[in-house]
mmCIF file of N, CA and C in Angstrom:
data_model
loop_
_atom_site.group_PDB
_atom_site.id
_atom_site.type_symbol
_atom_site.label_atom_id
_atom_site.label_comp_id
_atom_site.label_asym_id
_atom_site.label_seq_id
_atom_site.Cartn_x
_atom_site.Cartn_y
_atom_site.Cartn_z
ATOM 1 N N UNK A 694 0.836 -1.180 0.000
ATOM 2 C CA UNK A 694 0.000 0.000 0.000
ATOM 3 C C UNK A 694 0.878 1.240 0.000
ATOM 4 N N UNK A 695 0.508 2.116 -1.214
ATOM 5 C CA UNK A 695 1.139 3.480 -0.778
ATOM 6 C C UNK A 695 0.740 4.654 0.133
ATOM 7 N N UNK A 696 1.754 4.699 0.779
ATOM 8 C CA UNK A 696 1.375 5.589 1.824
ATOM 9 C C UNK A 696 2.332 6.945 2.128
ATOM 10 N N UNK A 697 1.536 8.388 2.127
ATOM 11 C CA UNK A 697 2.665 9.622 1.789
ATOM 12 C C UNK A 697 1.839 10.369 3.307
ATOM 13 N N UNK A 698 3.044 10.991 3.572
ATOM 14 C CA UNK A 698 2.756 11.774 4.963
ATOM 15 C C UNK A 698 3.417 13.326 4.631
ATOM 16 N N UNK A 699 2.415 13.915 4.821
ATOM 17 C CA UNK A 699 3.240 15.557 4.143
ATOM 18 C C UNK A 699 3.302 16.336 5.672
ATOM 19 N N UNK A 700 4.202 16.974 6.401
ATOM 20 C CA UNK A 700 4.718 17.883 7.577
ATOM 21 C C UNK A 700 4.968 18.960 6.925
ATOM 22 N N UNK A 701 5.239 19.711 8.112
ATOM 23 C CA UNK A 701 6.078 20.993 8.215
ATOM 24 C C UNK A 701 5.582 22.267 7.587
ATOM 25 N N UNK A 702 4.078 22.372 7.070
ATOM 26 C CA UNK A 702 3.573 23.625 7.252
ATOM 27 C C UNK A 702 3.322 24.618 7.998
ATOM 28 N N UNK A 703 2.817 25.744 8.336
ATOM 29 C CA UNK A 703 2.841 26.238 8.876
ATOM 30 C C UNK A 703 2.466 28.453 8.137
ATOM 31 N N UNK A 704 2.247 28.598 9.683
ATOM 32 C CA UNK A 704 2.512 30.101 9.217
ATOM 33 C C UNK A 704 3.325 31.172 9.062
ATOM 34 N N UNK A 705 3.376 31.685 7.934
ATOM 35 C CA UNK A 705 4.864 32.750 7.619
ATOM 36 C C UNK A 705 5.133 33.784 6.835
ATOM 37 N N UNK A 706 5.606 34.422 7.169
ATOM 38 C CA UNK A 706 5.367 36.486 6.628
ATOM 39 C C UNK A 706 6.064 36.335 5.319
ATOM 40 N N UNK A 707 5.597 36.974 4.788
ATOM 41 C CA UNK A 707 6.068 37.423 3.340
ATOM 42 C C UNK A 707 7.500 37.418 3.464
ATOM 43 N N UNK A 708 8.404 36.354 2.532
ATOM 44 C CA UNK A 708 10.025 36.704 2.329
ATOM 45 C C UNK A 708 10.597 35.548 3.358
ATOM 46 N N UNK A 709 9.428 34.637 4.029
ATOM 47 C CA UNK A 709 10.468 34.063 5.146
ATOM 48 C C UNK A 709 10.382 32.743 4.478
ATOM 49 N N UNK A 710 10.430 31.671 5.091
ATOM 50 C CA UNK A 710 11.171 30.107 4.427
ATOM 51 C C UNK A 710 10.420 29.214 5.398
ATOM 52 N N UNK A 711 10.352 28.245 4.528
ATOM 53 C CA UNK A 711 9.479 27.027 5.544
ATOM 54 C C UNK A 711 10.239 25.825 4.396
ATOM 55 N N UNK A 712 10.378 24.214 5.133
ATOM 56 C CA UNK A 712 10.790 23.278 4.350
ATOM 57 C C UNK A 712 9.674 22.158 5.279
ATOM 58 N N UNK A 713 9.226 22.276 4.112
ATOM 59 C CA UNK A 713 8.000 20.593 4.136
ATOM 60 C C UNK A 713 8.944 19.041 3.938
ATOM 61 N N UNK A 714 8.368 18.050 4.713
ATOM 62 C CA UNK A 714 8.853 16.850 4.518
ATOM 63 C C UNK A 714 7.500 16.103 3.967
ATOM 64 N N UNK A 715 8.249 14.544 2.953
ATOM 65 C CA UNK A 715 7.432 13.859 2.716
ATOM 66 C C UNK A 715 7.847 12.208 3.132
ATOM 67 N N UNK A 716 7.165 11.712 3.888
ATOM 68 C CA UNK A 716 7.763 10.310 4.667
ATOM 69 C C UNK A 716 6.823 9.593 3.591
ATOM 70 N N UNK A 717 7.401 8.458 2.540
ATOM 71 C CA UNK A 717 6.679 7.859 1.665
ATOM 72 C C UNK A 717 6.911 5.985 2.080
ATOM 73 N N UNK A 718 6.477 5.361 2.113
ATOM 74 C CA UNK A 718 6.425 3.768 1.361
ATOM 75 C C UNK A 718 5.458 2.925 0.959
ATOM 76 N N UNK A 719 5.759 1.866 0.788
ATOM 77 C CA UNK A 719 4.672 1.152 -0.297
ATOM 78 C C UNK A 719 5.502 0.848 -1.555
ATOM 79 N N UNK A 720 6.607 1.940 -2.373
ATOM 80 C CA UNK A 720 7.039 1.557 -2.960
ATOM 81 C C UNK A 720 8.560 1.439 -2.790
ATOM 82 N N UNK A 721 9.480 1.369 -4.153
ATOM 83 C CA UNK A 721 10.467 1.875 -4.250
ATOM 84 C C UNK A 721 11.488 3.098 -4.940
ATOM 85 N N UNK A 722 11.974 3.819 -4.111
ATOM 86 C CA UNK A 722 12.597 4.809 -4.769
ATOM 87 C C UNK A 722 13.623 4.592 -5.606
ATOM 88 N N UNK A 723 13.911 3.393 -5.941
ATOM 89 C CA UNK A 723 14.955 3.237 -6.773
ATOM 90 C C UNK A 723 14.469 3.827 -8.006
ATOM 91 N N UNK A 724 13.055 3.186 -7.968
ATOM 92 C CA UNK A 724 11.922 2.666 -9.642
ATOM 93 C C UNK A 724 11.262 3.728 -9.723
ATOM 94 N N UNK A 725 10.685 4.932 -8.586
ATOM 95 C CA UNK A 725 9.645 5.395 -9.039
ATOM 96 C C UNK A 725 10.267 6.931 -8.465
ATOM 97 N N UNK A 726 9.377 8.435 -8.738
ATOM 98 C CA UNK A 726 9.890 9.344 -8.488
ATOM 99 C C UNK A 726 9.171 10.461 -7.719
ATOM 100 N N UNK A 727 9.166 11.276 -7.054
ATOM 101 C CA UNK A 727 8.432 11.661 -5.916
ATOM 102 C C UNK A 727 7.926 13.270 -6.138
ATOM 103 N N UNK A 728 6.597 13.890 -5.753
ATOM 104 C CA UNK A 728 6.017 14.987 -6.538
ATOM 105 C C UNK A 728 5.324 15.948 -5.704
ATOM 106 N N UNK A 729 5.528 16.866 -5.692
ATOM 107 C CA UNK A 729 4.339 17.964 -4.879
ATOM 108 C C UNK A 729 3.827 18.114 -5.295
ATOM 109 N N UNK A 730 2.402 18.595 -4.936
ATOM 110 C CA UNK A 730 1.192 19.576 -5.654
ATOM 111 C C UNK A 730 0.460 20.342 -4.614
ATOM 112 N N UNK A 731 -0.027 21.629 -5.420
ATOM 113 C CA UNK A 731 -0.570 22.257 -4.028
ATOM 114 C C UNK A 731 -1.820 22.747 -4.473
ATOM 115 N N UNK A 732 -2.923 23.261 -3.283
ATOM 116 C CA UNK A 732 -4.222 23.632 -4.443
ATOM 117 C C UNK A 732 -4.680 24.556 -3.296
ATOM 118 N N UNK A 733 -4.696 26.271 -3.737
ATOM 119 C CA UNK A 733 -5.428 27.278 -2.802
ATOM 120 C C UNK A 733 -6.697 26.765 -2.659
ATOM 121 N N UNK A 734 -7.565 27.589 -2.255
ATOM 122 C CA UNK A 734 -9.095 27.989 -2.011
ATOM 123 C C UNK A 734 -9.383 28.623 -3.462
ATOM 124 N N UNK A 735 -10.008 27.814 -4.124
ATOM 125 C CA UNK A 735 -10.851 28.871 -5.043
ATOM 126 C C UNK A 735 -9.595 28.584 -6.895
ATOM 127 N N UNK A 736 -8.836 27.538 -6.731
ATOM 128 C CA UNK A 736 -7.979 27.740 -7.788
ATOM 129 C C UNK A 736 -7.897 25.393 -8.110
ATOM 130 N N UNK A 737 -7.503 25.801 -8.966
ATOM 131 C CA UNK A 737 -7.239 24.103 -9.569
ATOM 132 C C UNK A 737 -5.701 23.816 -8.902
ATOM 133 N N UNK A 738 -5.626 22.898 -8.827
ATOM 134 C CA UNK A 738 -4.231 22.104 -8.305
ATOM 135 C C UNK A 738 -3.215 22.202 -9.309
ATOM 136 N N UNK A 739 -2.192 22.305 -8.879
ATOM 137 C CA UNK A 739 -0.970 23.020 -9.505
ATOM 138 C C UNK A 739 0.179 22.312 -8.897
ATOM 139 N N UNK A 740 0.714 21.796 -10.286
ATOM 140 C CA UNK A 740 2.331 20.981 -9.837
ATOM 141 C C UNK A 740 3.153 21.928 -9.487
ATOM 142 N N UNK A 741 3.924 21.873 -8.488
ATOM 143 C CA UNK A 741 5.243 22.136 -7.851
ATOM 144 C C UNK A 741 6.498 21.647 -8.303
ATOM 145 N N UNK A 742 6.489 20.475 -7.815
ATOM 146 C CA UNK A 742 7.831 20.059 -8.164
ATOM 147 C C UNK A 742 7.922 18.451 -7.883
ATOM 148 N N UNK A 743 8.900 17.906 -8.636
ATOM 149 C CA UNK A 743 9.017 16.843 -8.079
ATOM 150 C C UNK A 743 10.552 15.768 -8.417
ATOM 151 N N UNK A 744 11.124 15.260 -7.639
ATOM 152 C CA UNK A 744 12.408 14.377 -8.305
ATOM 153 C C UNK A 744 12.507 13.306 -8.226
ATOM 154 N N UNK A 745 13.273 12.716 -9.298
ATOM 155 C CA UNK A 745 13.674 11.125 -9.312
ATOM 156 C C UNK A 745 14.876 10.860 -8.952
ATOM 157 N N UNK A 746 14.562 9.850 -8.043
ATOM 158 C CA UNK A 746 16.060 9.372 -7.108
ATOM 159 C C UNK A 746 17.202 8.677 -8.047
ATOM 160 N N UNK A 747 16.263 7.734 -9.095
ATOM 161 C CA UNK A 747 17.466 7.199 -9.707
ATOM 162 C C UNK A 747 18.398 7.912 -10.482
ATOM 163 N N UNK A 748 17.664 8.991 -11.344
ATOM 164 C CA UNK A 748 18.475 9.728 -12.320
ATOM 165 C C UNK A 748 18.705 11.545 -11.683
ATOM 166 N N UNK A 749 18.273 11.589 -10.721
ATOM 167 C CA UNK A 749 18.831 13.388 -10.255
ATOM 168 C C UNK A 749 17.527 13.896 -11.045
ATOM 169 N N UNK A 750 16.054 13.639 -11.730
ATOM 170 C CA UNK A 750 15.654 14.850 -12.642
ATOM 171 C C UNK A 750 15.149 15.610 -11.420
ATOM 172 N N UNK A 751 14.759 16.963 -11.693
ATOM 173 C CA UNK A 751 13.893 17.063 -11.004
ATOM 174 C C UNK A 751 12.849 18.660 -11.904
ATOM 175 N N UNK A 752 11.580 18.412 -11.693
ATOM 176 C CA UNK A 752 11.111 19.975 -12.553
ATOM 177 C C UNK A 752 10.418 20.888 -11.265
ATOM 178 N N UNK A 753 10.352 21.967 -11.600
ATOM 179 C CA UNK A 753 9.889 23.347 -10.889
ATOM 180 C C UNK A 753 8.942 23.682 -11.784
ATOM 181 N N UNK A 754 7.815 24.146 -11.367
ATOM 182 C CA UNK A 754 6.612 24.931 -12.095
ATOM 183 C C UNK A 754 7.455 26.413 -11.788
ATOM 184 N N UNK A 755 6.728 27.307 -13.111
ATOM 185 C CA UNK A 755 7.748 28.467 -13.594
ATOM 186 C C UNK A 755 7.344 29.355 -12.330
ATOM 187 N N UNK A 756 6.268 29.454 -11.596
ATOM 188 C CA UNK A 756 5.937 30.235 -10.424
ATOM 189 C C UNK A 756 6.410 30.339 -9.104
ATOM 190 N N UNK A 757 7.688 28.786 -9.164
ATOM 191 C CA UNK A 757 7.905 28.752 -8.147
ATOM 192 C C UNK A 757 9.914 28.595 -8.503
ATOM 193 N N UNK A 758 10.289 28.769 -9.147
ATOM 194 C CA UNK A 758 11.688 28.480 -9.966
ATOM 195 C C UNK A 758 12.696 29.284 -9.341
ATOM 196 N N UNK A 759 13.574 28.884 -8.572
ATOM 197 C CA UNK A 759 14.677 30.092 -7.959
ATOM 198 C C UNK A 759 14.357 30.437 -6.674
ATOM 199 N N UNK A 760 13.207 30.025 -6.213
ATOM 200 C CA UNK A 760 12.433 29.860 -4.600
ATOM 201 C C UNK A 760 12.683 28.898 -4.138
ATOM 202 N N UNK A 761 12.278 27.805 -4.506
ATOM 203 C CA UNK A 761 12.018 26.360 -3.751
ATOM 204 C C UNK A 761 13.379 25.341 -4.579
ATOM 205 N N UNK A 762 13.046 24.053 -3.583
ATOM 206 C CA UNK A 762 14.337 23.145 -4.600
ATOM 207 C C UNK A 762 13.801 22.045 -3.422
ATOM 208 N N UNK A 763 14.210 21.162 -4.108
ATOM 209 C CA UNK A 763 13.388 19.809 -3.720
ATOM 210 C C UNK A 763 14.476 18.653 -3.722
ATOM 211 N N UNK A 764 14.621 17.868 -2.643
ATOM 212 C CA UNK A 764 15.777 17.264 -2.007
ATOM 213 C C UNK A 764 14.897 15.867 -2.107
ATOM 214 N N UNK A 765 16.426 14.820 -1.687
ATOM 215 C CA UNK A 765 15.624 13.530 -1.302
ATOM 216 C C UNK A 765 16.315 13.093 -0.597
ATOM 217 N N UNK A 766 16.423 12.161 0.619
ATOM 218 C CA UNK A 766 17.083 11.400 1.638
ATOM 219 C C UNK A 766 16.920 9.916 1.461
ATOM 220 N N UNK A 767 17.391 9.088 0.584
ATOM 221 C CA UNK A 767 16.845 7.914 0.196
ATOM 222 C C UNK A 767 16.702 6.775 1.433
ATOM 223 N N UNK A 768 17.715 6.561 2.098
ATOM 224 C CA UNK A 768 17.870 5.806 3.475
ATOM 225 C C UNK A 768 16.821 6.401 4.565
ATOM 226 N N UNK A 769 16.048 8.087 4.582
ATOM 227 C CA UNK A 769 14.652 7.533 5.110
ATOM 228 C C UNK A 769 13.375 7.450 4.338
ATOM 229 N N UNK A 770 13.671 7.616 2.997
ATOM 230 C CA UNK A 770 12.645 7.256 2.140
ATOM 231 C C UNK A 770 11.718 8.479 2.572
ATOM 232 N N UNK A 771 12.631 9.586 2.384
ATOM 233 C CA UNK A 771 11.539 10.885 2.584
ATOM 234 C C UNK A 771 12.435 11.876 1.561
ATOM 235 N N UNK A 772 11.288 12.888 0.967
ATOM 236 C CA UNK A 772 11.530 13.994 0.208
ATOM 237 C C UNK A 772 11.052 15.182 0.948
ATOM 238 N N UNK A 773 12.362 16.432 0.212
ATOM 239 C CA UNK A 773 11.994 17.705 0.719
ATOM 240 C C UNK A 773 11.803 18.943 0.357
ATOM 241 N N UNK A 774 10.912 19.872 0.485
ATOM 242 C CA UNK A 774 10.200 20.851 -0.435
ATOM 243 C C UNK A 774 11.213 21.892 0.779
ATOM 244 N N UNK A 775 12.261 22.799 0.585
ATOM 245 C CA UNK A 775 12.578 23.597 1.009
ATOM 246 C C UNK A 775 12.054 25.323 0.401
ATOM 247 N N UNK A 776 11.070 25.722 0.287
ATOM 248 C CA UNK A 776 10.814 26.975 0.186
ATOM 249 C C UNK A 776 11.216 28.432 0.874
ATOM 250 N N UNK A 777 11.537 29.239 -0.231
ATOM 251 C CA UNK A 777 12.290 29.968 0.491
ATOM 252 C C UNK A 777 12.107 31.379 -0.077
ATOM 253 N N UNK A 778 11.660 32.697 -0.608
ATOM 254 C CA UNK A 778 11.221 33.659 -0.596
ATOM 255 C C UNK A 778 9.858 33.528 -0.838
ATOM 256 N N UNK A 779 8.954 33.576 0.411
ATOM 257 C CA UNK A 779 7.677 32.824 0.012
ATOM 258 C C UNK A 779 6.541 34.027 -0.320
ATOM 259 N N UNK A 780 6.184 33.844 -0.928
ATOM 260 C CA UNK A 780 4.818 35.514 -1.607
ATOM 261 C C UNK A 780 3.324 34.638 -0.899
ATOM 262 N N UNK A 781 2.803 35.733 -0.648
ATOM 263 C CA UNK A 781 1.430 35.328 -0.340
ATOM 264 C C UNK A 781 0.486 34.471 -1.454
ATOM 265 N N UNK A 782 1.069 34.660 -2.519
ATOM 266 C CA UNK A 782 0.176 33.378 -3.284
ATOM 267 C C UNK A 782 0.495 32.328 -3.173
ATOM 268 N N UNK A 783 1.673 31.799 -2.540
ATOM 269 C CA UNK A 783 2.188 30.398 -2.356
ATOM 270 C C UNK A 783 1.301 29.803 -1.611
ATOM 271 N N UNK A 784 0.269 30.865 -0.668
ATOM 272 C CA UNK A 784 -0.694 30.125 0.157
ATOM 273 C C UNK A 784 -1.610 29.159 -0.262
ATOM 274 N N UNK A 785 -1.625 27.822 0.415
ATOM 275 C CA UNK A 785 -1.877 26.700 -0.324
ATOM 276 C C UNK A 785 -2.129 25.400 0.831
ATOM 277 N N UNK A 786 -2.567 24.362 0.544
ATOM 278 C CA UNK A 786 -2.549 23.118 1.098
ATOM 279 C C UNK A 786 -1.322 22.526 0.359
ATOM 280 N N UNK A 787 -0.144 21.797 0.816
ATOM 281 C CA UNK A 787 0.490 21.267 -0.215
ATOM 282 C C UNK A 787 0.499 19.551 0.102
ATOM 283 N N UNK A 788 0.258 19.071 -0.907
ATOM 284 C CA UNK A 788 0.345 17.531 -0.807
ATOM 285 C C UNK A 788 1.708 17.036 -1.819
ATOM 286 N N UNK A 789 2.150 15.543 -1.139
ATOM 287 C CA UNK A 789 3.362 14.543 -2.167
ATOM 288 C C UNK A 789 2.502 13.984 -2.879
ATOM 289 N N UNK A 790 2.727 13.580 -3.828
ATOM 290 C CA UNK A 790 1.976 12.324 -4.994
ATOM 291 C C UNK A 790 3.196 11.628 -5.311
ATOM 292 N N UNK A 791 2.729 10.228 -5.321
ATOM 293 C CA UNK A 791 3.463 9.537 -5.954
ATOM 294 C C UNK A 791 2.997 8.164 -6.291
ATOM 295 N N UNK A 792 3.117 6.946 -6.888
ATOM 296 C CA UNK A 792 4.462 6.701 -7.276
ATOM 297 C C UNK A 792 4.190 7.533 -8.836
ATOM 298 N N UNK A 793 5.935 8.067 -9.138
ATOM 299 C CA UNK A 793 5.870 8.979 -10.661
ATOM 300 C C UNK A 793 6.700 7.836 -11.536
ATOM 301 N N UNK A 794 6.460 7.585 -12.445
ATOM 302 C CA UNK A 794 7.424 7.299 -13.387
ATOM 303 C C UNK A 794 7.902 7.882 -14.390
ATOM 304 N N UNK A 795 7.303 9.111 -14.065
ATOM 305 C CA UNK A 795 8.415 10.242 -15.342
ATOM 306 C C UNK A 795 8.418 11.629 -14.347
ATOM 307 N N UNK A 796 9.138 11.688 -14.450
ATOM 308 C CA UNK A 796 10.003 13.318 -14.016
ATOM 309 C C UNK A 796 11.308 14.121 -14.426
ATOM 310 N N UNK A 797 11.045 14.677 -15.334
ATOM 311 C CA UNK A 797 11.839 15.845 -15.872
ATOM 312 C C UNK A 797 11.524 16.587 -16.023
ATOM 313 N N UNK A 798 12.620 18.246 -16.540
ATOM 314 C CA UNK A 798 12.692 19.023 -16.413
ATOM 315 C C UNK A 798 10.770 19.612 -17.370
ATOM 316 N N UNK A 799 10.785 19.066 -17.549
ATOM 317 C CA UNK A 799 9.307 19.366 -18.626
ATOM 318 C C UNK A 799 7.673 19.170 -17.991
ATOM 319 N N UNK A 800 7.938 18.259 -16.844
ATOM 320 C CA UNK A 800 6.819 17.823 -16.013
ATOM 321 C C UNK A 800 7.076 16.281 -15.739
ATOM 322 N N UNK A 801 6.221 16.313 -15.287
ATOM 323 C CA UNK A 801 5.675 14.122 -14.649
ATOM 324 C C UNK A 801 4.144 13.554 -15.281
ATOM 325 N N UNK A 802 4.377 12.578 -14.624
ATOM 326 C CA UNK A 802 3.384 11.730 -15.047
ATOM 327 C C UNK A 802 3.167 10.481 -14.148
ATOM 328 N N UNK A 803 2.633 9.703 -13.523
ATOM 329 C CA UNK A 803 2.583 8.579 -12.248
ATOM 330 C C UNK A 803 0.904 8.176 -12.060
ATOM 331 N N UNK A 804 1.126 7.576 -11.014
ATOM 332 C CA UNK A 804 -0.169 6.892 -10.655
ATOM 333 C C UNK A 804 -1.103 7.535 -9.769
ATOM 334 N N UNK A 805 -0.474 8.931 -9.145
ATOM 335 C CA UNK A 805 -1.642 9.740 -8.748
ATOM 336 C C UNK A 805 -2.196 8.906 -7.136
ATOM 337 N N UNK A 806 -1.524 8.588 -6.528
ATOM 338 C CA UNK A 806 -1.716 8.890 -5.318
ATOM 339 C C UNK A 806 -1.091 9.795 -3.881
ATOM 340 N N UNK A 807 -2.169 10.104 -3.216
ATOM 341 C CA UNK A 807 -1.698 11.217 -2.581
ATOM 342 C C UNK A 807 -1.966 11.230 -0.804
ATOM 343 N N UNK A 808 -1.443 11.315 0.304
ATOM 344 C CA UNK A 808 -1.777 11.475 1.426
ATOM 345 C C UNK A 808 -2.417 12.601 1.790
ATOM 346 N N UNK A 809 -2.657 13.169 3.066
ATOM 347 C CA UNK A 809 -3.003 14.447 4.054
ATOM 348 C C UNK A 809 -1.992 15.346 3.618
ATOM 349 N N UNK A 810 -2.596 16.313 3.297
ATOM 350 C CA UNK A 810 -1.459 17.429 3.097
ATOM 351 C C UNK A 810 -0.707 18.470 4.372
ATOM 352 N N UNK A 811 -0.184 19.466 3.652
ATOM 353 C CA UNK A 811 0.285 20.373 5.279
ATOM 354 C C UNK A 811 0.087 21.579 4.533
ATOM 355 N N UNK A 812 -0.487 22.566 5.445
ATOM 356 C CA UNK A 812 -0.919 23.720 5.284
ATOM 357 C C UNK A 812 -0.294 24.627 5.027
ATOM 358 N N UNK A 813 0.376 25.419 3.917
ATOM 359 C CA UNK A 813 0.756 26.828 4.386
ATOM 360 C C UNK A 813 0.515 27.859 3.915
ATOM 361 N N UNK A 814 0.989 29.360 5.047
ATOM 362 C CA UNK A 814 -0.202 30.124 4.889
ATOM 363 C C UNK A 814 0.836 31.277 4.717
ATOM 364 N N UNK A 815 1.003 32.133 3.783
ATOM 365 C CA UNK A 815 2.125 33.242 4.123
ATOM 366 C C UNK A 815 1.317 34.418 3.767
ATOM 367 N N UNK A 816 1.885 35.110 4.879
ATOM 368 C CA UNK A 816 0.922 36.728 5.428
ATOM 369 C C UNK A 816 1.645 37.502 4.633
ATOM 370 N N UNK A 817 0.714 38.862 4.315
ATOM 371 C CA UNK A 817 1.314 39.718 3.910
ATOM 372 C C UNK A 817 1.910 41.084 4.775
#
């Protein structure tokens, strides 16, 4: 069974930094590749980012490019959304999806499952 656990939201002023974790298994990270998505109040869900362990890819949606960067720790089988000049539209629920089997610089593609997300909220 796949199972994704999203942390580390929270609340935060315009310009400050927050880094989300994603604790995943069910599968393997060798084979498959790991994804954010986030979805305001009132807007459609929107890819973030996401990377593959075996080959280094990883893509950024253009809204968020030069802000955020997205890590992986393979030995705890968790990924990490480090955000970092954050604008009040970043405000969002953000959830992991996975398992991906394509991730590059162009976008993904996977099987579309997703856990509880983590909240965040940046003030202006």
């Amino acid at each position: 069974e796949v199972q994704l656990q999203a942390s580390g939201g929270g609340l935060v002023q315009a310009g400050g930094s927050l880094s989300l974790s994603c604790a995943a298994s069910g599968f393997s990270f060798d084979d498959y590749a790991i994804g954010w998505f986030r979805q305001a109040p009132g807007k459609e869900r929107e890819g973030v980012s996401c990377i593959s362990s075996s080959d280094g890819s990883t893509y950024y949606a253009d809204s968020v490019k030069g802000r955020f960067a997205i890590s992986s720790d393979n030995d705890k089988n968790t990924v990490y959304l480090q955000m970092n000049s954050l604008k009040p539209e970043d405000t969002a629920v953000y959830y992991c999806t996975a398992p991906l089997f394509l991730c590059t610089s162009s976008g993904w593609d996977g099987m579309d499952y997703w856990g509880h997300g983590t909240e965040v909220t940046v003030s202006s």
